[in-house]
Amino acid sequence: AFLTAGLVDALWLFVAPKLLGGDAVAWSPQLGLDAVGEAQSWDLRHVELLGPDVLMVATPARSRTPTGLKAI
């Protein structure tokens, strides 16, 4: 709900070198996207190796307008 409303200031994503099978669940299924072109854009701000894992911090792309607001 917060992502679709444009209320998230930053995403802290931890990526592990693991592969999941075909029944894996999306980490954010409530977005309900059917195509990559519908996806929100984010600017990558930080990348860090933490052992075998990777931490990525991203903020909303500057060109993105939160839902319900008009660009000026």
N, CA, C and O atoms as a DFTB+ gen file, in Angstrom:
288 C
 N C O
     1  1       0.822      -1.192       0.000
     2  2       0.000       0.000       0.000
     3  2       0.866       1.255       0.000
     4  3       0.573       2.202      -0.730
     5  1       1.925       1.281       0.805
     6  2       2.786       2.455       0.860
     7  2       3.506       2.686      -0.471
     8  3       3.653       3.828      -0.907
     9  1       3.954       1.603      -1.117
    10  2       4.623       1.748      -2.412
    11  2       3.692       2.321      -3.465
    12  3       4.070       3.241      -4.189
    13  1       2.495       1.796      -3.560
    14  2       1.560       2.265      -4.585
    15  2       1.086       3.688      -4.320
    16  3       0.704       4.391      -5.256
    17  1       1.103       4.128      -3.061
    18  2       0.694       5.490      -2.712
    19  2       1.833       6.490      -2.834
    20  3       1.612       7.687      -2.652
    21  1       3.056       6.032      -3.138
    22  2       4.196       6.944      -3.256
    23  2       4.705       7.444      -1.927
    24  3       5.272       8.535      -1.862
    25  1       4.520       6.674      -0.853
    26  2       4.892       7.103       0.496
    27  2       6.201       6.508       0.993
    28  3       6.544       6.683       2.162
    29  1       6.939       5.810       0.140
    30  2       8.201       5.187       0.551
    31  2       9.360       6.093       0.144
    32  3       9.507       6.440      -1.028
    33  1      10.189       6.477       1.136
    34  2      11.330       7.359       0.882
    35  2      12.545       6.598       0.376
    36  3      13.341       7.143      -0.388
    37  1      12.697       5.343       0.791
    38  2      13.867       4.561       0.388
    39  2      13.559       3.078       0.531
    40  3      12.791       2.662       1.399
    41  1      14.172       2.301      -0.335
    42  2      14.119       0.842      -0.244
    43  2      15.499       0.348       0.153
    44  3      16.495       0.730      -0.461
    45  1      15.567      -0.484       1.156
    46  2      16.804      -1.150       1.552
    47  2      16.619      -2.606       1.169
    48  3      15.901      -3.344       1.844
    49  1      17.257      -3.015       0.100
    50  2      17.074      -4.365      -0.433
    51  2      18.316      -5.200      -0.176
    52  3      19.424      -4.806      -0.542
    53  1      18.134      -6.342       0.447
    54  2      19.217      -7.289       0.669
    55  2      19.025      -8.429      -0.318
    56  3      17.970      -9.062      -0.346
    57  1      20.039      -8.688      -1.123
    58  2      19.977      -9.734      -2.131
    59  2      20.956     -10.825      -1.739
    60  3      22.135     -10.558      -1.507
    61  1      20.465     -12.054      -1.667
    62  2      21.305     -13.198      -1.330
    63  2      21.492     -14.047      -2.586
    64  3      20.593     -14.130      -3.423
    65  1      22.654     -14.674      -2.715
    66  2      22.892     -15.516      -3.888
    67  2      22.177     -16.861      -3.758
    68  3      22.805     -17.907      -3.596
    69  1      20.852     -16.804      -3.833
    70  2      20.011     -17.994      -3.719
    71  2      19.016     -17.996      -4.868
    72  3      18.536     -16.938      -5.272
    73  1      18.707     -19.156      -5.393
    74  2      17.699     -19.298      -6.433
    75  2      16.501     -20.035      -5.859
    76  3      16.650     -21.049      -5.176
    77  1      15.313     -19.518      -6.142
    78  2      14.087     -20.141      -5.671
    79  2      13.371     -20.779      -6.845
    80  3      13.566     -20.366      -7.988
    81  1      12.564     -21.759      -6.583
    82  2      11.851     -22.481      -7.637
    83  2      10.697     -21.700      -8.225
    84  3      10.462     -20.545      -7.869
    85  1       9.984     -22.339      -9.122
    86  2       8.890     -21.723      -9.845
    87  2       7.721     -21.277      -8.989
    88  3       6.918     -20.459      -9.438
    89  1       7.597     -21.782      -7.780
    90  2       6.502     -21.383      -6.902
    91  2       6.891     -20.269      -5.941
    92  3       6.178     -20.015      -4.970
    93  1       8.011     -19.602      -6.198
    94  2       8.468     -18.525      -5.327
    95  2       7.463     -17.375      -5.345
    96  3       6.802     -17.137      -6.356
    97  1       7.353     -16.666      -4.223
    98  2       6.417     -15.562      -4.086
    99  2       7.156     -14.245      -4.325
   100  3       8.270     -14.058      -3.837
   101  1       6.536     -13.337      -5.075
   102  2       7.111     -12.009      -5.308
   103  2       7.213     -11.267      -3.982
   104  3       6.361     -11.448      -3.112
   105  1       8.228     -10.443      -3.811
   106  2       8.392      -9.735      -2.543
   107  2       7.376      -8.614      -2.401
   108  3       7.150      -8.131      -1.292
   109  1       6.759      -8.188      -3.492
   110  2       5.736      -7.148      -3.416
   111  2       4.599      -7.438      -4.390
   112  3       4.410      -6.693      -5.352
   113  1       3.838      -8.512      -4.156
   114  2       2.785      -8.886      -5.100
   115  2       1.637      -7.882      -5.182
   116  3       0.909      -7.869      -6.174
   117  1       1.458      -7.036      -4.156
   118  2       0.333      -6.107      -4.167
   119  2       0.461      -5.019      -5.229
   120  3      -0.505      -4.298      -5.476
   121  1       1.631      -4.879      -5.866
   122  2       1.774      -3.880      -6.923
   123  2       0.965      -4.257      -8.155
   124  3       0.548      -3.376      -8.906
   125  1       0.736      -5.528      -8.376
   126  2      -0.110      -5.976      -9.461
   127  2       0.337      -5.529     -10.847
   128  3      -0.498      -5.147     -11.667
   129  1       1.619      -5.570     -11.118
   130  2       2.130      -5.122     -12.416
   131  2       2.062      -6.243     -13.436
   132  3       2.357      -7.398     -13.130
   133  1       1.668      -5.889     -14.655
   134  2       1.607      -6.862     -15.737
   135  2       2.773      -6.725     -16.708
   136  3       3.047      -7.650     -17.473
   137  1       3.466      -5.583     -16.690
   138  2       4.561      -5.342     -17.630
   139  2       5.637      -4.491     -16.969
   140  3       5.345      -3.708     -16.065
   141  1       6.860      -4.639     -17.412
   142  2       7.985      -3.873     -16.862
   143  2       7.743      -2.374     -17.030
   144  3       8.155      -1.587     -16.179
   145  1       7.086      -1.973     -18.109
   146  2       6.813      -0.558     -18.346
   147  2       5.919       0.081     -17.301
   148  3       5.883       1.306     -17.188
   149  1       5.196      -0.724     -16.534
   150  2       4.323      -0.218     -15.482
   151  2       5.054      -0.035     -14.147
   152  3       4.492       0.513     -13.198
   153  1       6.277      -0.485     -14.079
   154  2       7.025      -0.475     -12.811
   155  2       7.436       0.935     -12.411
   156  3       7.695       1.787     -13.261
   157  1       7.492       1.169     -11.094
   158  2       8.013       2.430     -10.566
   159  2       9.504       2.487     -10.819
   160  3      10.177       1.456     -10.822
   161  1      10.027       3.690     -11.033
   162  2      11.469       3.866     -11.231
   163  2      12.118       4.327      -9.928
   164  3      11.568       5.143      -9.189
   165  1      13.307       3.777      -9.672
   166  2      14.060       4.096      -8.458
   167  2      15.494       4.403      -8.827
   168  3      16.037       3.812      -9.760
   169  1      16.122       5.333      -8.095
   170  2      17.531       5.679      -8.297
   171  2      18.366       4.910      -7.285
   172  3      18.120       4.995      -6.082
   173  1      19.345       4.166      -7.765
   174  2      20.235       3.407      -6.891
   175  2      21.203       4.373      -6.218
   176  3      21.933       5.094      -6.898
   177  1      21.214       4.393      -4.883
   178  2      22.031       5.342      -4.115
   179  2      23.246       4.705      -3.457
   180  3      24.254       5.372      -3.222
   181  1      23.148       3.407      -3.161
   182  2      24.234       2.772      -2.409
   183  2      24.215       1.280      -2.702
   184  3      23.156       0.657      -2.777
   185  1      25.407       0.723      -2.865
   186  2      25.567      -0.727      -3.020
   187  2      26.721      -1.152      -2.126
   188  3      27.778      -0.522      -2.122
   189  1      26.511      -2.230      -1.363
   190  2      27.551      -2.697      -0.435
   191  2      27.516      -4.213      -0.338
   192  3      26.447      -4.810      -0.211
   193  1      28.693      -4.835      -0.399
   194  2      28.795      -6.275      -0.183
   195  2      28.817      -6.545       1.315
   196  3      29.589      -5.932       2.053
   197  1      27.972      -7.460       1.757
   198  2      27.929      -7.866       3.157
   199  2      28.103      -9.371       3.189
   200  3      27.122     -10.114       3.182
   201  1      29.344      -9.822       3.224
   202  2      29.623     -11.249       3.095
   203  2      29.210     -11.681       1.698
   204  3      29.617     -11.050       0.723
   205  1      28.420     -12.729       1.571
   206  2      27.978     -13.160       0.247
   207  2      26.748     -12.383      -0.258
   208  3      26.342     -12.548      -1.408
   209  1      26.164     -11.546       0.595
   210  2      24.952     -10.808       0.240
   211  2      25.292      -9.408      -0.272
   212  3      26.414      -8.925      -0.117
   213  1      24.297      -8.773      -0.881
   214  2      24.459      -7.415      -1.396
   215  2      23.343      -6.550      -0.816
   216  3      22.171      -6.925      -0.852
   217  1      23.720      -5.393      -0.285
   218  2      22.752      -4.398       0.174
   219  2      22.658      -3.324      -0.902
   220  3      23.672      -2.771      -1.330
   221  1      21.437      -3.034      -1.334
   222  2      21.197      -1.946      -2.279
   223  2      20.196      -0.986      -1.657
   224  3      19.157      -1.412      -1.151
   225  1      20.498       0.301      -1.690
   226  2      19.583       1.323      -1.191
   227  2      19.157       2.162      -2.391
   228  3      19.995       2.668      -3.137
   229  1      17.847       2.303      -2.567
   230  2      17.317       3.068      -3.689
   231  2      16.270       4.052      -3.194
   232  3      15.556       3.787      -2.227
   233  1      16.188       5.197      -3.876
   234  2      15.180       6.202      -3.569
   235  2      14.310       6.406      -4.809
   236  3      14.736       6.090      -5.920
   237  1      13.099       6.930      -4.630
   238  2      12.240       7.142      -5.796
   239  2      12.939       8.007      -6.838
   240  3      13.615       8.978      -6.500
   241  1      12.770       7.647      -8.097
   242  2      13.376       8.427      -9.175
   243  2      12.871       9.862      -9.102
   244  3      11.707      10.104      -8.782
   245  1      13.727      10.784      -9.392
   246  2      13.361      12.200      -9.281
   247  2      12.206      12.579     -10.190
   248  3      11.452      13.504      -9.887
   249  1      12.062      11.873     -11.300
   250  2      11.003      12.209     -12.259
   251  2       9.656      11.648     -11.855
   252  3       8.638      11.985     -12.460
   253  1       9.633      10.780     -10.821
   254  2       8.388      10.138     -10.391
   255  2       7.545      11.095      -9.567
   256  3       8.060      11.772      -8.677
   257  1       6.282      11.155      -9.851
   258  2       5.346      11.966      -9.097
   259  2       4.498      11.049      -8.222
   260  3       3.877      10.118      -8.734
   261  1       4.460      11.296      -6.893
   262  2       3.643      10.439      -6.036
   263  2       2.184      10.426      -6.499
   264  3       1.696      11.408      -7.058
   265  1       1.507       9.332      -6.267
   266  2       0.108       9.186      -6.650
   267  2      -0.728      10.303      -6.033
   268  3      -0.575      10.622      -4.854
   269  1      -1.603      10.889      -6.826
   270  2      -2.499      11.911      -6.323
   271  2      -1.931      13.318      -6.394
   272  3      -2.649      14.273      -6.101
   273  1      -0.673      13.481      -6.772
   274  2      -0.070      14.810      -6.879
   275  2       0.241      15.113      -8.326
   276  3       0.474      14.204      -9.122
   277  1       0.244      16.394      -8.670
   278  2       0.573      16.809     -10.024
   279  2       1.953      17.449     -10.030
   280  3       2.303      18.188      -9.110
   281  1       2.740      17.164     -11.069
   282  2       4.054      17.786     -11.215
   283  2       3.883      19.264     -11.547
   284  3       2.951      19.646     -12.255
   285  1       4.803      20.103     -11.023
   286  2       4.753      21.542     -11.349
   287  2       5.974      21.950     -12.127
   288  3       6.112      23.118     -12.491
